[in-house]
CSV table of C-alpha atoms in Angstrom, one decimal:
chain,number,residue,atom,x,y,z
A,1,MET,CA,32.1,37.7,6.7
A,2,GLU,CA,28.4,37.1,7.5
A,3,GLN,CA,25.3,37.4,5.4
A,4,ILE,CA,23.8,41.1,5.1
A,5,HIS,CA,20.0,41.0,4.1
A,6,VAL,CA,18.5,44.2,2.2
A,7,ILE,CA,14.5,43.9,2.5
A,8,GLY,CA,13.2,46.2,-0.4
A,9,GLY,CA,14.3,46.6,-3.8
A,10,GLY,CA,13.9,50.0,-4.7
A,11,LEU,CA,16.9,52.7,-5.2
A,12,ALA,CA,17.7,52.6,-1.7
A,13,GLY,CA,17.6,48.9,-1.4
A,14,LEU,CA,19.9,48.5,-4.7
A,15,THR,CA,22.2,51.2,-3.1
A,16,ALA,CA,22.6,49.4,0.0
A,17,ALA,CA,23.0,46.2,-1.7
A,18,ILE,CA,25.7,47.1,-3.9
A,19,THR,CA,27.6,49.1,-1.7
A,20,ALA,CA,27.8,46.1,1.0
A,21,ALA,CA,28.7,43.8,-1.7
A,22,GLU,CA,31.7,45.9,-2.9
A,23,SER,CA,32.9,45.7,0.5
A,24,GLY,CA,32.9,42.1,0.4
A,25,ALA,CA,29.8,41.3,2.2
A,26,ARG,CA,27.5,38.4,1.0
A,27,VAL,CA,24.4,40.1,0.4
A,28,THR,CA,20.9,38.9,-0.6
A,29,LEU,CA,18.3,41.5,-1.6
A,30,HIS,CA,14.6,40.7,-0.6
A,31,GLU,CA,11.8,42.2,-2.7
A,32,GLY,CA,8.1,41.6,-2.0
A,33,HIS,CA,7.3,42.5,-5.6
A,34,ARG,CA,7.7,40.6,-8.6
A,35,THR,CA,9.9,43.5,-9.9
A,36,LEU,CA,12.5,45.7,-8.5
A,37,GLY,CA,12.2,49.4,-8.1
A,38,GLY,CA,9.9,50.8,-5.6
A,39,ARG,CA,8.6,54.4,-6.6
A,40,ALA,CA,11.2,54.2,-9.3
A,41,ARG,CA,9.0,51.5,-11.5
A,42,THR,CA,7.9,52.7,-15.0
A,43,THR,CA,4.9,51.3,-16.7
A,44,ASP,CA,5.3,48.7,-19.1
A,45,GLY,CA,3.8,49.1,-22.7
A,46,PRO,CA,3.8,51.9,-25.1
A,47,HIS,CA,3.3,54.7,-22.5
A,48,ARG,CA,6.2,54.5,-20.0
A,49,ALA,CA,5.6,56.5,-17.2
A,50,ASN,CA,7.0,56.8,-13.9
A,51,GLU,CA,5.3,56.8,-10.7
A,52,GLY,CA,4.8,60.6,-10.6
A,53,PRO,CA,7.0,63.0,-12.0
A,54,HIS,CA,10.8,62.2,-11.6
A,55,ALA,CA,14.1,63.7,-12.3
A,56,LEU,CA,17.7,63.4,-11.3
A,57,TYR,CA,19.3,66.4,-10.1
A,58,ARG,CA,22.6,66.7,-11.4
A,59,ARG,CA,24.3,68.3,-8.5
A,60,GLY,CA,22.8,65.5,-6.3
A,61,PRO,CA,25.3,62.9,-4.3
A,62,HIS,CA,23.9,60.1,-6.1
A,63,TRP,CA,24.8,61.5,-9.7
A,64,THR,CA,28.6,61.2,-9.0
A,65,TRP,CA,27.9,57.8,-7.3
A,66,LEU,CA,26.1,56.1,-10.2
A,67,ALA,CA,28.5,57.6,-13.1
A,68,ARG,CA,31.8,56.3,-11.3
A,69,ARG,CA,30.2,52.8,-11.5
A,70,ASP,CA,28.9,53.5,-15.2
A,71,LEU,CA,25.2,53.1,-14.0
A,72,LEU,CA,24.0,56.5,-14.9
A,73,GLY,CA,23.4,55.6,-18.4
A,74,PRO,CA,21.9,57.8,-21.0
A,75,VAL,CA,20.1,60.9,-19.5
A,76,VAL,CA,18.5,63.4,-21.2
A,77,SER,CA,18.0,67.2,-20.6
A,78,VAL,CA,15.0,69.7,-21.5
A,79,PRO,CA,15.7,70.9,-25.1
A,80,PRO,CA,16.7,75.0,-24.7
A,81,LEU,CA,13.5,75.9,-27.0
A,82,GLU,CA,11.2,73.8,-24.5
A,83,GLY,CA,12.2,76.4,-21.8
A,84,LEU,CA,10.2,79.0,-23.8
A,85,ARG,CA,6.9,76.7,-23.3
A,86,PHE,CA,7.3,76.8,-19.6
A,87,ARG,CA,3.9,78.2,-18.4
A,88,PHE,CA,2.8,79.8,-15.0
A,89,ARG,CA,-0.8,79.6,-13.8
A,90,ARG,CA,-1.1,82.9,-11.8
A,91,ASP,CA,-4.7,84.6,-11.2
A,92,GLY,CA,-6.2,81.8,-13.3
A,93,ALA,CA,-4.3,82.7,-16.2
A,94,ALA,CA,-1.4,81.5,-18.2
A,95,ARG,CA,2.0,83.4,-18.0
A,96,ARG,CA,5.0,83.2,-19.7
A,97,VAL,CA,7.2,84.5,-17.1
A,98,PRO,CA,7.2,84.1,-13.5
A,99,PRO,CA,6.6,86.8,-10.9
A,100,ALA,CA,9.9,88.9,-10.4
A,101,ALA,CA,9.5,88.1,-6.7
A,102,LEU,CA,10.2,84.4,-7.6
A,103,LEU,CA,13.6,85.3,-9.3
A,104,ARG,CA,14.3,87.5,-6.3
A,105,LEU,CA,13.7,84.9,-3.9
A,106,ALA,CA,15.8,82.0,-5.8
A,107,ARG,CA,18.9,84.1,-5.4
A,108,ARG,CA,18.6,83.8,-1.5
A,109,SER,CA,20.7,81.2,0.0
A,110,ALA,CA,19.0,78.4,2.0
A,111,ARG,CA,21.3,79.2,4.7
A,112,THR,CA,19.6,82.7,5.3
A,113,ALA,CA,16.3,80.8,6.0
A,114,PRO,CA,15.4,79.9,9.5
A,115,VAL,CA,14.7,76.3,10.5
A,116,ASP,CA,12.4,77.4,13.2
A,117,ALA,CA,10.1,79.6,11.2
A,118,ASP,CA,7.6,78.5,8.4
A,119,PHE,CA,8.4,79.3,5.0
A,120,ARG,CA,5.3,81.5,4.3
A,121,SER,CA,6.3,84.2,7.4
A,122,TRP,CA,9.8,83.9,6.2
A,123,ALA,CA,9.2,84.6,2.4
A,124,THR,CA,6.8,87.0,3.1
A,125,GLY,CA,9.4,89.3,4.7
A,126,GLN,CA,11.7,88.8,1.8
A,127,ILE,CA,9.4,89.2,-1.2
A,128,GLY,CA,5.9,90.1,0.0
A,129,GLU,CA,2.8,87.9,0.7
A,130,GLU,CA,1.6,87.3,-2.7
A,131,GLY,CA,5.2,86.5,-3.9
A,132,ALA,CA,5.7,84.1,-0.8
A,133,ARG,CA,2.5,82.4,-1.7
A,134,ALA,CA,3.4,81.9,-5.3
A,135,ALA,CA,6.8,80.6,-4.2
A,136,ALA,CA,5.5,78.0,-2.2
A,137,HIS,CA,3.2,76.5,-4.5
A,138,PHE,CA,6.1,76.5,-7.2
A,139,ALA,CA,8.3,74.6,-4.6
A,140,ALA,CA,5.3,72.0,-4.4
A,141,ALA,CA,7.0,70.3,-7.4
A,142,ALA,CA,9.6,69.0,-4.8
A,143,LEU,CA,7.6,68.6,-2.1
A,144,PHE,CA,4.3,67.0,-3.1
A,145,HIS,CA,2.7,68.8,-0.1
A,146,HIS,CA,-0.7,70.6,0.0
A,147,ASP,CA,0.3,73.6,2.3
A,148,PRO,CA,4.4,74.3,1.5
A,149,GLY,CA,3.8,77.5,3.2
A,150,ALA,CA,3.8,75.8,6.7
A,151,LEU,CA,7.1,73.9,6.1
A,152,SER,CA,10.3,74.8,7.7
A,153,ALA,CA,11.5,77.7,5.8
A,154,ARG,CA,15.1,76.2,5.4
A,155,PHE,CA,13.6,73.0,4.3
A,156,VAL,CA,11.5,74.6,1.5
A,157,GLN,CA,14.2,77.2,0.3
A,158,GLU,CA,17.0,74.5,-0.1
A,159,ARG,CA,14.4,72.7,-2.4
A,160,PHE,CA,12.9,76.1,-4.2
A,161,ARG,CA,16.5,77.1,-4.9
A,162,ARG,CA,17.5,73.9,-6.7
A,163,LEU,CA,14.0,73.7,-8.5
A,164,ALA,CA,14.6,77.4,-9.7
A,165,SER,CA,18.4,77.2,-10.7
A,166,LEU,CA,19.8,78.0,-14.0
A,167,PRO,CA,20.8,76.2,-16.0
A,168,PRO,CA,18.5,73.6,-14.8
A,169,GLU,CA,19.6,70.7,-12.5
A,170,ALA,CA,17.0,68.1,-13.6
A,171,ARG,CA,18.1,65.4,-15.7
A,172,TYR,CA,15.9,62.5,-17.1
A,173,PRO,CA,17.0,58.8,-17.5
A,174,ALA,CA,16.3,57.8,-21.0
A,175,GLY,CA,13.2,55.4,-21.1
A,176,GLY,CA,12.0,56.1,-17.6
A,177,TRP,CA,13.6,55.3,-14.5
A,178,ALA,CA,13.1,51.6,-14.8
A,179,ARG,CA,16.3,51.7,-17.2
A,180,LEU,CA,18.3,52.9,-14.1
A,181,VAL,CA,16.9,50.4,-12.0
A,182,GLU,CA,17.6,47.7,-14.6
A,183,ARG,CA,21.1,48.8,-14.6
A,184,MET,CA,21.5,49.0,-10.9
A,185,ALA,CA,19.8,45.6,-10.4
A,186,ALA,CA,22.7,44.0,-13.1
A,187,HIS,CA,25.4,45.6,-11.3
A,188,ALA,CA,24.1,43.9,-8.3
A,189,ARG,CA,24.1,40.7,-9.6
A,190,GLY,CA,27.4,40.9,-11.1
A,191,LEU,CA,28.9,41.6,-7.6
A,192,GLY,CA,27.0,38.6,-6.5
A,193,VAL,CA,24.2,39.7,-4.7
A,194,ALA,CA,21.3,37.3,-4.6
A,195,VAL,CA,18.1,38.9,-5.8
A,196,GLU,CA,15.0,37.3,-4.6
A,197,THR,CA,11.6,38.9,-5.8
A,198,GLY,CA,8.3,37.8,-4.5
A,199,ALA,CA,9.8,37.2,-1.4
A,200,ARG,CA,7.4,39.4,1.1
A,201,VAL,CA,9.4,39.5,4.9
A,202,ASP,CA,7.2,39.5,7.9
A,203,THR,CA,8.1,39.9,11.4
A,204,ARG,CA,8.9,36.0,12.0
A,205,ARG,CA,10.8,35.9,8.9
A,206,LEU,CA,12.9,39.2,9.8
A,207,GLY,CA,13.8,37.5,13.1
A,208,GLU,CA,15.1,34.4,11.4
A,209,LEU,CA,17.3,36.7,8.7
A,210,ALA,CA,18.6,38.8,11.6
A,211,ARG,CA,20.1,35.5,13.4
A,212,THR,CA,22.6,35.0,10.3
A,213,GLY,CA,23.6,38.7,9.9
A,214,PRO,CA,22.9,42.4,10.2
A,215,VAL,CA,19.5,43.5,8.1
A,216,VAL,CA,18.8,46.6,6.3
A,217,VAL,CA,15.0,47.4,6.0
A,218,VAL,CA,14.3,49.5,2.9
A,219,THR,CA,10.3,49.9,2.8
A,220,SER,CA,7.9,52.8,3.2
A,221,LEU,CA,8.0,54.1,6.8
A,222,ASP,CA,4.6,52.5,7.4
A,223,SER,CA,5.7,49.2,6.4
A,224,ALA,CA,9.0,49.3,8.5
A,225,ARG,CA,7.0,50.5,11.5
A,226,ALA,CA,4.8,47.3,11.5
A,227,LEU,CA,7.8,45.1,10.6
A,228,LEU,CA,9.9,46.2,13.4
A,229,ALA,CA,7.0,46.4,15.8
A,230,ASP,CA,8.3,50.3,16.4
A,231,ALA,CA,5.8,52.8,16.9
A,232,SER,CA,8.3,55.7,16.9
A,233,LEU,CA,8.6,55.1,13.1
A,234,THR,CA,6.6,58.0,11.8
A,235,TRP,CA,7.2,61.3,10.0
A,236,GLU,CA,5.0,63.5,8.0
A,237,SER,CA,4.9,63.0,4.0
A,238,GLY,CA,2.7,64.5,1.5
A,239,ARG,CA,-0.6,63.3,-0.1
A,240,THR,CA,-1.0,63.9,-3.8
A,241,VAL,CA,-2.9,63.0,-7.0
A,242,LEU,CA,-0.6,61.7,-9.8
A,243,VAL,CA,-2.0,62.1,-13.4
A,244,ASP,CA,-0.5,60.4,-16.4
A,245,LEU,CA,-2.0,61.1,-19.7
A,246,ALA,CA,-1.0,60.6,-23.4
A,247,LEU,CA,-2.1,63.0,-25.9
A,248,ARG,CA,-2.0,63.2,-29.6
A,249,THR,CA,0.7,65.6,-30.7
A,250,ARG,CA,-0.1,69.3,-31.4
A,251,ARG,CA,2.5,72.0,-32.0
A,252,GLY,CA,2.4,74.9,-29.6
A,253,ASP,CA,1.8,72.7,-26.6
A,254,ALA,CA,3.3,73.7,-23.1
A,255,PHE,CA,6.5,71.9,-21.5
A,256,VAL,CA,5.3,72.8,-18.2
A,257,VAL,CA,2.5,74.1,-16.5
A,258,SER,CA,3.4,75.3,-12.9
A,259,ASP,CA,0.6,76.3,-10.6
A,260,LEU,CA,1.0,79.4,-8.5
A,261,ASP,CA,-2.4,79.8,-7.4
A,262,ALA,CA,-2.5,76.3,-5.7
A,263,PRO,CA,0.3,73.4,-5.3
A,264,GLY,CA,0.4,71.4,-8.8
A,265,TRP,CA,2.6,70.7,-11.5
A,266,LEU,CA,2.2,69.3,-15.3
A,267,GLU,CA,5.1,68.4,-17.3
A,268,ARG,CA,5.2,66.9,-21.1
A,269,PHE,CA,8.0,64.3,-20.6
A,270,THR,CA,8.3,63.4,-24.1
A,271,ALA,CA,9.8,66.9,-24.7
A,272,GLN,CA,13.1,65.4,-23.7
A,273,ASP,CA,12.3,61.8,-24.1
A,274,PRO,CA,10.1,61.1,-27.3
A,275,GLY,CA,10.5,57.5,-26.7
A,276,LEU,CA,8.3,57.3,-23.6
A,277,ALA,CA,5.2,57.4,-25.9
A,278,PRO,CA,4.2,56.0,-29.3
A,279,ALA,CA,4.9,58.2,-32.6
A,280,GLY,CA,2.4,60.9,-32.6
A,281,GLU,CA,1.7,61.1,-29.0
A,282,GLN,CA,3.3,63.0,-26.3
A,283,LEU,CA,3.3,61.8,-22.5
A,284,LEU,CA,2.4,64.1,-19.5
A,285,GLN,CA,2.8,63.6,-15.9
A,286,GLY,CA,1.5,65.6,-13.2
A,287,GLN,CA,1.0,65.7,-9.4
A,288,PHE,CA,-1.4,67.6,-7.4
A,289,PRO,CA,-1.3,67.6,-3.7
A,290,ILE,CA,-4.3,67.6,-1.5
A,291,GLY,CA,-4.9,68.1,2.2
A,292,PRO,CA,-5.4,65.2,4.4
A,293,ASP,CA,-9.4,65.3,4.3
A,294,ALA,CA,-9.7,66.1,0.5
A,295,ARG,CA,-10.8,63.5,-2.1
A,296,ARG,CA,-8.8,62.2,-5.3
A,297,ALA,CA,-11.3,64.4,-7.4
A,298,GLU,CA,-10.3,67.6,-6.2
A,299,GLY,CA,-6.7,67.1,-7.6
A,300,ALA,CA,-8.0,65.6,-11.0
A,301,ALA,CA,-9.9,68.7,-11.1
A,302,ARG,CA,-7.2,70.8,-10.6
A,303,ALA,CA,-4.9,69.1,-13.0
A,304,GLU,CA,-7.8,69.6,-15.8
A,305,ASP,CA,-7.5,73.3,-15.0
A,306,LEU,CA,-3.9,73.4,-16.1
A,307,LEU,CA,-4.7,70.9,-19.0
A,308,ASP,CA,-7.1,73.7,-20.2
A,309,LEU,CA,-4.4,76.2,-19.9
A,310,GLY,CA,-1.2,74.5,-21.4
A,311,PHE,CA,-3.1,71.9,-23.9
A,312,PRO,CA,-6.0,73.3,-26.0
A,313,GLY,CA,-8.3,70.6,-27.0
A,314,TRP,CA,-6.7,67.6,-24.6
A,315,ARG,CA,-9.8,65.8,-24.2
A,316,GLU,CA,-10.4,65.2,-27.8
A,317,ARG,CA,-6.7,64.2,-28.1
A,318,THR,CA,-6.4,62.0,-25.1
A,319,THR,CA,-5.3,58.5,-26.0
A,320,TRP,CA,-4.5,57.1,-22.4
A,321,ARG,CA,-5.1,58.3,-19.0
A,322,VAL,CA,-4.1,57.0,-15.4
A,323,GLU,CA,-4.9,58.6,-11.9
A,324,ALA,CA,-3.7,57.5,-8.5
A,325,LEU,CA,-3.3,58.7,-5.2
A,326,ALA,CA,0.0,58.6,-3.4
A,327,ASP,CA,-0.6,59.1,0.5
A,328,GLY,CA,2.2,59.0,2.6
A,329,ARG,CA,5.1,57.7,0.3
A,330,THR,CA,6.2,60.7,-1.2
A,331,GLY,CA,9.4,61.3,1.0
A,332,ALA,CA,9.5,63.5,4.2
A,333,VAL,CA,8.7,66.9,5.0
A,334,ASP,CA,10.0,68.8,7.7
A,335,ARG,CA,7.7,71.3,9.9
A,336,PRO,CA,9.4,74.4,11.6
A,337,GLY,CA,11.9,73.6,14.3
A,338,THR,CA,13.1,70.1,12.8
A,339,THR,CA,15.5,69.0,10.1
A,340,TRP,CA,16.6,65.8,8.6
A,341,ARG,CA,18.3,64.9,11.7
A,342,ASP,CA,15.3,64.6,13.5
A,343,ARG,CA,13.5,62.1,11.3
A,344,PRO,CA,13.7,58.4,12.6
A,345,SER,CA,17.4,57.2,12.7
A,346,VAL,CA,19.2,54.9,10.4
A,347,VAL,CA,20.3,52.9,13.4
A,348,ARG,CA,17.4,50.7,15.0
A,349,GLY,CA,19.5,48.2,17.1
A,350,ASP,CA,20.4,44.7,17.4
A,351,GLY,CA,21.9,44.7,14.0
A,352,VAL,CA,19.1,46.3,12.2
A,353,PHE,CA,19.4,49.4,9.9
A,354,LEU,CA,16.7,51.6,8.2
A,355,ALA,CA,16.8,53.5,4.8
A,356,GLY,CA,14.4,55.0,2.6
A,357,ASP,CA,13.0,58.7,1.8
A,358,GLN,CA,11.7,59.2,5.1
A,359,VAL,CA,14.6,58.7,7.5
A,360,ALA,CA,17.4,60.8,9.1
A,361,ALA,CA,19.4,61.5,5.9
A,362,PRO,CA,19.9,64.5,3.9
A,363,GLY,CA,18.8,65.3,0.4
A,364,LEU,CA,16.2,66.3,-2.2
A,365,LEU,CA,13.6,63.6,-2.7
A,366,SER,CA,15.4,60.4,-4.1
A,367,GLU,CA,18.6,61.6,-2.7
A,368,VAL,CA,17.3,60.9,0.9
A,369,SER,CA,16.7,57.2,-0.4
A,370,PHE,CA,20.4,57.2,-2.0
A,371,THR,CA,22.6,58.4,1.1
A,372,SER,CA,20.4,56.4,3.9
A,373,GLY,CA,20.9,53.3,1.8
A,374,LEU,CA,24.5,54.0,1.4
A,375,GLU,CA,25.0,54.8,5.2
A,376,ALA,CA,23.0,51.8,6.5
A,377,ALA,CA,24.9,49.5,4.2
A,378,MET,CA,28.2,50.6,5.6
A,379,LEU,CA,27.0,50.5,9.2
A,380,ALA,CA,25.7,46.8,8.3
A,381,VAL,CA,29.3,46.1,7.0
A,382,LYS,CA,30.8,47.2,10.0
A,383,ALA,CA,28.2,45.1,12.4
A,384,ALA,CA,28.9,42.1,10.2
A,385,GLY,CA,32.7,42.7,10.5
A,386,ARG,CA,32.5,42.8,14.2
A,387,ARG,CA,30.0,39.6,14.4
A,388,SER,CA,32.5,37.4,12.6
A,389,GLY,CA,35.7,39.1,14.0
A,390,SER,CA,36.9,40.0,10.3
A,391,GLY,CA,38.2,43.3,9.0
A,392,VAL,CA,36.1,45.1,6.4
A,393,ASP,CA,37.1,47.2,3.6
A,394,LEU,CA,34.9,50.5,3.3
A,395,ASN,CA,37.1,52.3,0.9
A,396,ARG,CA,35.9,50.2,-1.9
A,397,THR,CA,32.5,52.2,-1.8
């Protein structure tokens, strides 16, 4: 069988490389950075922060796929007592329980939410204007978008229900997402995948690779647009301020502070995984969506509002702090009248396939990357088989 090239070594790229190799293909993975992982990288050093608040969702499609290959590794869930330390910012004050309207909306099936209507209008008809606004802001934890109420009602309700599910779906790879990346990379190498880091691919190099076999492009949509010289590769994403900090431990701190007055989320990740920070410290990660013309300082100020509510004396206790702006790299969001099927297609023609978190594949956040990586790899294997005239075994995936 011909060679298959995978450009990009994040979750989708590793999924594509493993899938293609399991089908018997010869695979080379090209990663422009010196390390693999994409948005699943974790900082080195005593404070192990992911690039924004991350979680695996237990009912997601990649959970079973990873577990079947013994790649899931140790995962941790939130200790039950930490659920009592969940706080909701509402009307400027910290509340211990969410509005009853949120609980009512969480029981509504996503199938009852129309694709063509915006979430704010639909939810207002279900639970009233105040409840709809709070629900939209709560859902922003999985949207990274400054105005969730303006998005498709079906799109937001699907994510709202999974965030609000009881018991919680969220699980966390012990040691940070880099540990999951390491297991996937080791498995890929064990299957014979050649992994080249520091190997940035430009348009000329892409053409050379495509002459030797199918190519799976797994980069941000902006990078793919430039690499493939395809102006149609656009889709809306979020713009959010990422805030990571470590505090000296204090009993009574909140576990999560969810902002219901504006989109925003702050979580104490050492509640479930104490090893993410040195002894006596706790690691917090948060994200605060801002509009297209807003400055990063606006999101940082909102982060400090939540810190004041959930972590008294945090300024004097801070031992480490990092801020960043994630612009257009937090996954796709769907406007009214659109679904994931309307996003850029996995199939790009001429033996080129596209994967990532903004393409035409279902799922929540990283699940889109996984699903598209799986599909792109299977299509690339079929294409390689046709070019070489050999059969392929897709049952091995």
